[in-house]
PDB file of C-alpha atoms in Angstrom:
ATOM      1  CA  MET A   1     161.929 -68.098  47.645  1.00 39.00           C
ATOM      2  CA  SER A   2     164.893 -70.168  46.553  1.00 38.00           C
ATOM      3  CA  ARG A   3     165.857 -70.919  42.975  1.00 38.00           C
ATOM      4  CA  GLU A   4     164.307 -74.371  43.513  1.00 36.00           C
ATOM      5  CA  GLU A   5     161.023 -72.709  44.517  1.00 39.00           C
ATOM      6  CA  GLN A   6     160.833 -70.515  41.443  1.00 42.00           C
ATOM      7  CA  ILE A   7     157.488 -70.065  39.763  1.00 41.00           C
ATOM      8  CA  ASP A   8     157.645 -71.816  36.402  1.00 41.00           C
ATOM      9  CA  MET A   9     155.284 -69.829  34.227  1.00 44.00           C
ATOM     10  CA  SER A  10     157.469 -68.360  31.539  1.00 46.00           C
ATOM     11  CA  SER A  11     156.158 -68.444  28.008  1.00 58.00           C
ATOM     12  CA  VAL A  12     159.525 -67.178  26.726  1.00 69.00           C
ATOM     13  CA  SER A  13     161.406 -70.299  25.694  1.00 80.00           C
ATOM     14  CA  GLY A  14     164.370 -70.967  27.960  1.00 86.00           C
ATOM     15  CA  LEU A  15     163.731 -68.007  30.282  1.00 95.00           C
ATOM     16  CA  ASP A  16     164.577 -68.790  33.909  1.00 96.00           C
ATOM     17  CA  ILE A  17     162.973 -66.400  36.401  1.00 97.00           C
ATOM     18  CA  ALA A  18     163.905 -66.690  40.069  1.00 97.00           C
ATOM     19  CA  TYR A  19     164.762 -64.731  43.196  1.00 98.00           C
ATOM     20  CA  LEU A  20     168.411 -64.146  43.889  1.00 98.00           C
ATOM     21  CA  SER A  21     169.281 -65.715  47.233  1.00 98.00           C
ATOM     22  CA  PRO A  22     170.463 -63.430  50.050  1.00 98.00           C
ATOM     23  CA  ALA A  23     173.825 -65.222  49.882  1.00 97.00           C
ATOM     24  CA  GLU A  24     174.274 -63.895  46.334  1.00 98.00           C
ATOM     25  CA  ALA A  25     174.509 -60.349  47.755  1.00 97.00           C
ATOM     26  CA  GLY A  26     178.183 -61.136  48.265  1.00 97.00           C
ATOM     27  CA  ASP A  27     178.720 -61.749  44.550  1.00 97.00           C
ATOM     28  CA  LEU A  28     179.828 -58.232  43.640  1.00 96.00           C
ATOM     29  CA  GLY A  29     179.994 -59.014  39.910  1.00 97.00           C
ATOM     30  CA  LEU A  30     176.401 -60.240  39.929  1.00 98.00           C
ATOM     31  CA  VAL A  31     175.171 -57.274  41.975  1.00 98.00           C
ATOM     32  CA  ALA A  32     177.053 -54.836  39.730  1.00 98.00           C
ATOM     33  CA  SER A  33     175.579 -56.411  36.583  1.00 98.00           C
ATOM     34  CA  VAL A  34     172.027 -56.104  37.952  1.00 98.00           C
ATOM     35  CA  ALA A  35     172.625 -52.463  38.943  1.00 98.00           C
ATOM     36  CA  ALA A  36     174.129 -51.739  35.505  1.00 97.00           C
ATOM     37  CA  LEU A  37     171.116 -53.283  33.735  1.00 98.00           C
ATOM     38  CA  ILE A  38     168.682 -51.199  35.799  1.00 98.00           C
ATOM     39  CA  ASN A  39     170.662 -48.007  35.160  1.00 97.00           C
ATOM     40  CA  GLU A  40     170.977 -48.740  31.426  1.00 96.00           C
ATOM     41  CA  VAL A  41     167.211 -49.207  31.054  1.00 96.00           C
ATOM     42  CA  TYR A  42     166.234 -46.260  33.248  1.00 95.00           C
ATOM     43  CA  GLU A  43     168.686 -43.930  31.487  1.00 95.00           C
ATOM     44  CA  VAL A  44     166.380 -44.180  28.453  1.00 93.00           C
ATOM     45  CA  ALA A  45     163.076 -44.733  30.281  1.00 94.00           C
ATOM     46  CA  GLU A  46     163.573 -41.609  32.392  1.00 95.00           C
ATOM     47  CA  GLU A  47     165.531 -39.478  29.922  1.00 95.00           C
ATOM     48  CA  GLY A  48     165.030 -35.797  30.629  1.00 96.00           C
ATOM     49  CA  LEU A  49     163.578 -36.320  34.114  1.00 96.00           C
ATOM     50  CA  TRP A  50     166.776 -36.171  36.142  1.00 96.00           C
ATOM     51  CA  VAL A  51     169.759 -33.863  36.454  1.00 96.00           C
ATOM     52  CA  GLU A  52     172.531 -35.122  34.171  1.00 93.00           C
ATOM     53  CA  GLY A  53     174.616 -37.842  35.806  1.00 92.00           C
ATOM     54  CA  THR A  54     171.843 -39.103  38.111  1.00 94.00           C
ATOM     55  CA  THR A  55     171.475 -42.876  38.070  1.00 94.00           C
ATOM     56  CA  ARG A  56     168.477 -44.971  39.110  1.00 94.00           C
ATOM     57  CA  THR A  57     170.399 -47.121  41.576  1.00 96.00           C
ATOM     58  CA  ASN A  58     173.849 -48.238  42.686  1.00 96.00           C
ATOM     59  CA  THR A  59     175.517 -51.482  43.710  1.00 97.00           C
ATOM     60  CA  GLN A  60     175.076 -50.808  47.442  1.00 97.00           C
ATOM     61  CA  GLU A  61     171.316 -50.377  47.069  1.00 97.00           C
ATOM     62  CA  VAL A  62     170.964 -53.465  44.854  1.00 98.00           C
ATOM     63  CA  GLU A  63     173.114 -55.454  47.274  1.00 98.00           C
ATOM     64  CA  SER A  64     170.761 -54.522  50.137  1.00 98.00           C
ATOM     65  CA  PHE A  65     167.736 -55.591  48.072  1.00 98.00           C
ATOM     66  CA  VAL A  66     169.390 -58.924  47.215  1.00 98.00           C
ATOM     67  CA  ARG A  67     170.253 -59.446  50.873  1.00 98.00           C
ATOM     68  CA  SER A  68     166.561 -58.826  51.697  1.00 98.00           C
ATOM     69  CA  ALA A  69     165.472 -61.373  49.040  1.00 98.00           C
ATOM     70  CA  GLU A  70     163.706 -58.702  46.957  1.00 98.00           C
ATOM     71  CA  ILE A  71     165.481 -59.053  43.594  1.00 98.00           C
ATOM     72  CA  VAL A  72     164.267 -61.418  40.886  1.00 98.00           C
ATOM     73  CA  THR A  73     166.285 -61.995  37.731  1.00 98.00           C
ATOM     74  CA  ALA A  74     165.372 -63.375  34.339  1.00 98.00           C
ATOM     75  CA  ARG A  75     168.126 -65.394  32.711  1.00 97.00           C
ATOM     76  CA  LEU A  76     168.429 -66.680  29.188  1.00 94.00           C
ATOM     77  CA  ASP A  77     171.227 -69.147  28.529  1.00 92.00           C
ATOM     78  CA  GLY A  78     172.703 -68.145  31.896  1.00 91.00           C
ATOM     79  CA  ASP A  79     172.846 -64.428  31.060  1.00 94.00           C
ATOM     80  CA  ILE A  80     170.810 -61.928  33.070  1.00 96.00           C
ATOM     81  CA  VAL A  81     168.354 -60.370  30.621  1.00 97.00           C
ATOM     82  CA  GLY A  82     165.939 -58.781  33.074  1.00 98.00           C
ATOM     83  CA  CYS A  83     165.162 -58.042  36.698  1.00 98.00           C
ATOM     84  CA  VAL A  84     162.510 -56.711  39.026  1.00 98.00           C
ATOM     85  CA  ARG A  85     162.342 -55.801  42.694  1.00 98.00           C
ATOM     86  CA  ILE A  86     159.404 -57.236  44.645  1.00 98.00           C
ATOM     87  CA  GLN A  87     158.727 -56.012  48.154  1.00 98.00           C
ATOM     88  CA  ARG A  88     156.065 -56.241  50.833  1.00 97.00           C
ATOM     89  CA  LEU A  89     154.491 -52.891  51.688  1.00 97.00           C
ATOM     90  CA  ASP A  90     151.912 -54.043  54.233  1.00 97.00           C
ATOM     91  CA  GLU A  91     149.765 -57.080  55.018  1.00 97.00           C
ATOM     92  CA  ARG A  92     147.615 -56.590  51.897  1.00 97.00           C
ATOM     93  CA  THR A  93     149.993 -54.939  49.456  1.00 98.00           C
ATOM     94  CA  CYS A  94     153.190 -55.836  47.656  1.00 98.00           C
ATOM     95  CA  GLU A  95     154.968 -53.754  45.049  1.00 98.00           C
ATOM     96  CA  PHE A  96     157.172 -54.308  42.061  1.00 98.00           C
ATOM     97  CA  GLY A  97     159.702 -51.783  40.839  1.00 97.00           C
ATOM     98  CA  MET A  98     163.049 -51.471  39.071  1.00 97.00           C
ATOM     99  CA  LEU A  99     161.567 -53.516  36.243  1.00 98.00           C
ATOM    100  CA  ALA A 100     164.214 -53.824  33.545  1.00 97.00           C
ATOM    101  CA  ALA A 101     164.634 -55.931  30.406  1.00 97.00           C
ATOM    102  CA  ALA A 102     167.903 -55.906  28.481  1.00 96.00           C
ATOM    103  CA  PRO A 103     167.552 -53.480  25.543  1.00 93.00           C
ATOM    104  CA  LYS A 104     169.107 -55.981  23.131  1.00 90.00           C
ATOM    105  CA  ARG A 105     166.330 -58.447  24.092  1.00 87.00           C
ATOM    106  CA  ARG A 106     163.389 -56.031  23.763  1.00 82.00           C
ATOM    107  CA  GLY A 107     160.207 -57.402  22.283  1.00 80.00           C
ATOM    108  CA  MET A 108     160.727 -60.945  23.602  1.00 88.00           C
ATOM    109  CA  GLY A 109     158.250 -60.556  26.468  1.00 93.00           C
ATOM    110  CA  ILE A 110     160.821 -60.525  29.275  1.00 96.00           C
ATOM    111  CA  GLY A 111     159.179 -57.560  31.029  1.00 96.00           C
ATOM    112  CA  ARG A 112     155.753 -59.168  30.696  1.00 96.00           C
ATOM    113  CA  GLU A 113     157.055 -62.406  32.214  1.00 97.00           C
ATOM    114  CA  LEU A 114     158.696 -60.569  35.110  1.00 98.00           C
ATOM    115  CA  VAL A 115     155.412 -58.777  35.878  1.00 98.00           C
ATOM    116  CA  ARG A 116     153.518 -62.085  35.671  1.00 97.00           C
ATOM    117  CA  PHE A 117     156.063 -63.615  38.048  1.00 98.00           C
ATOM    118  CA  ALA A 118     155.663 -60.715  40.508  1.00 98.00           C
ATOM    119  CA  GLU A 119     151.872 -60.979  40.426  1.00 98.00           C
ATOM    120  CA  GLN A 120     151.882 -64.762  40.866  1.00 97.00           C
ATOM    121  CA  ASP A 121     154.423 -64.477  43.680  1.00 97.00           C
ATOM    122  CA  GLY A 122     152.199 -61.899  45.388  1.00 97.00           C
ATOM    123  CA  ARG A 123     149.150 -64.152  45.083  1.00 97.00           C
ATOM    124  CA  GLN A 124     151.041 -67.141  46.449  1.00 96.00           C
ATOM    125  CA  LYS A 125     152.147 -65.088  49.458  1.00 97.00           C
ATOM    126  CA  GLY A 126     148.556 -63.992  50.143  1.00 96.00           C
ATOM    127  CA  PHE A 127     148.737 -60.363  49.022  1.00 97.00           C
ATOM    128  CA  GLU A 128     145.567 -58.794  47.648  1.00 97.00           C
ATOM    129  CA  VAL A 129     147.038 -55.800  45.812  1.00 98.00           C
ATOM    130  CA  MET A 130     150.080 -55.255  43.602  1.00 98.00           C
ATOM    131  CA  GLN A 131     151.387 -51.704  43.481  1.00 98.00           C
ATOM    132  CA  LEU A 132     153.772 -49.967  41.107  1.00 98.00           C
ATOM    133  CA  GLU A 133     155.019 -46.397  40.897  1.00 97.00           C
ATOM    134  CA  LEU A 134     155.645 -44.312  37.814  1.00 96.00           C
ATOM    135  CA  LEU A 135     157.379 -40.939  37.686  1.00 96.00           C
ATOM    136  CA  VAL A 136     156.029 -38.812  34.824  1.00 96.00           C
ATOM    137  CA  PRO A 137     156.856 -35.292  33.686  1.00 96.00           C
ATOM    138  CA  ARG A 138     154.036 -32.881  34.432  1.00 94.00           C
ATOM    139  CA  GLU A 139     154.387 -30.476  31.479  1.00 94.00           C
ATOM    140  CA  TRP A 140     155.537 -32.704  28.597  1.00 97.00           C
ATOM    141  CA  SER A 141     155.284 -36.295  27.410  1.00 96.00           C
ATOM    142  CA  GLN A 142     158.177 -38.710  27.791  1.00 96.00           C
ATOM    143  CA  PRO A 143     157.691 -41.583  25.260  1.00 95.00           C
ATOM    144  CA  SER A 144     158.696 -44.367  27.668  1.00 94.00           C
ATOM    145  CA  LYS A 145     156.303 -43.090  30.318  1.00 96.00           C
ATOM    146  CA  VAL A 146     153.430 -42.851  27.814  1.00 96.00           C
ATOM    147  CA  PHE A 147     154.141 -46.431  26.703  1.00 95.00           C
ATOM    148  CA  LEU A 148     154.342 -47.720  30.289  1.00 96.00           C
ATOM    149  CA  ASN A 149     151.107 -45.991  31.320  1.00 96.00           C
ATOM    150  CA  GLU A 150     149.301 -47.586  28.378  1.00 97.00           C
ATOM    151  CA  TRP A 151     150.857 -51.003  29.001  1.00 96.00           C
ATOM    152  CA  TYR A 152     150.149 -51.069  32.737  1.00 97.00           C
ATOM    153  CA  THR A 153     146.567 -49.919  32.135  1.00 97.00           C
ATOM    154  CA  ARG A 154     146.094 -52.617  29.497  1.00 96.00           C
ATOM    155  CA  ILE A 155     147.214 -55.348  31.914  1.00 96.00           C
ATOM    156  CA  GLY A 156     144.840 -54.244  34.672  1.00 96.00           C
ATOM    157  CA  TYR A 157     146.598 -51.539  36.686  1.00 98.00           C
ATOM    158  CA  ARG A 158     144.629 -48.452  37.701  1.00 98.00           C
ATOM    159  CA  VAL A 159     145.841 -45.137  39.084  1.00 98.00           C
ATOM    160  CA  SER A 160     145.186 -45.030  42.821  1.00 97.00           C
ATOM    161  CA  ALA A 161     147.058 -41.825  43.713  1.00 96.00           C
ATOM    162  CA  THR A 162     148.973 -38.977  42.084  1.00 96.00           C
ATOM    163  CA  GLY A 163     151.198 -36.507  43.832  1.00 91.00           C
ATOM    164  CA  ALA A 164     154.523 -34.732  43.803  1.00 90.00           C
ATOM    165  CA  ILE A 165     157.719 -36.728  44.292  1.00 89.00           C
ATOM    166  CA  GLU A 166     158.465 -34.461  47.282  1.00 89.00           C
ATOM    167  CA  ASP A 167     155.501 -36.047  49.071  1.00 89.00           C
ATOM    168  CA  TYR A 168     156.898 -39.566  48.671  1.00 88.00           C
ATOM    169  CA  TYR A 169     160.684 -39.262  48.244  1.00 90.00           C
ATOM    170  CA  PRO A 170     161.749 -35.765  49.332  1.00 92.00           C
ATOM    171  CA  GLU A 171     165.444 -36.656  49.041  1.00 93.00           C
ATOM    172  CA  LEU A 172     165.029 -37.224  45.282  1.00 91.00           C
ATOM    173  CA  ALA A 173     163.272 -33.947  44.475  1.00 92.00           C
ATOM    174  CA  PRO A 174     166.480 -31.867  44.141  1.00 94.00           C
ATOM    175  CA  LEU A 175     167.749 -34.333  41.525  1.00 95.00           C
ATOM    176  CA  LEU A 176     164.832 -33.713  39.137  1.00 95.00           C
ATOM    177  CA  ALA A 177     165.509 -31.736  35.971  1.00 96.00           C
ATOM    178  CA  THR A 178     161.791 -31.118  35.399  1.00 96.00           C
ATOM    179  CA  THR A 179     158.587 -31.011  37.429  1.00 93.00           C
ATOM    180  CA  CYS A 180     157.135 -34.508  37.729  1.00 94.00           C
ATOM    181  CA  ASP A 181     154.070 -36.227  39.073  1.00 93.00           C
ATOM    182  CA  PHE A 182     154.427 -39.402  41.038  1.00 93.00           C
ATOM    183  CA  VAL A 183     151.706 -41.853  39.970  1.00 97.00           C
ATOM    184  CA  ILE A 184     150.828 -44.934  41.995  1.00 97.00           C
ATOM    185  CA  TYR A 185     148.987 -47.797  40.291  1.00 98.00           C
ATOM    186  CA  HIS A 186     147.203 -50.732  41.925  1.00 98.00           C
ATOM    187  CA  LYS A 187     145.968 -54.058  40.600  1.00 98.00           C
ATOM    188  CA  ASN A 188     143.658 -56.370  42.521  1.00 97.00           C
ATOM    189  CA  LEU A 189     145.373 -59.764  42.768  1.00 96.00           C
ATOM    190  CA  LYS A 190     142.568 -61.457  44.665  1.00 88.00           C
ATOM    191  CA  ASP A 191     140.148 -61.833  41.777  1.00 72.00           C
ATOM    192  CA  GLN A 192     142.771 -62.570  39.114  1.00 62.00           C
ATOM    193  CA  PRO A 193     143.475 -66.075  37.834  1.00 58.00           C
ATOM    194  CA  ALA A 194     146.420 -67.827  39.436  1.00 50.00           C
TER     195      ALA A 194
END
């Protein structure tokens, strides 16, 4: 979807939400700023889950997602204030991940608008289910994970599977600082309003 084909549904005044074009993968400053935003948000959101020094992503990974037309940004006055990755999993299911809203802009509804964009985009492309994944510590409560579980549940997501990260991403397991469950949520897009 090009910037011209963006879904205009933002209730945050002046917020521009659109896919980055594959051509923008060559803009190393842009790619680095998206990767930095994701890492900044996840450093807090996943505090205590990973071995010290582990980051959520890197510029090479973000560049590949931009090249595949999977990265959406939210801009306010030209500045990137949020992002999300949207990908196709199968014929029925799409997934959003790497959801991040700039900490200095928290409480404005940027995350909510990015999720709404992802869901609307999925509906428009004919997907029936939106999936998201949440990594949660098994033996203690991480405040960001508690908040996200409550928020996702409130907006219609339901747990569809729970397992160990080793079952889904075995290469990440050695980087964990604590035992975690990997929780997959689904939301039916078919019966939701457009």
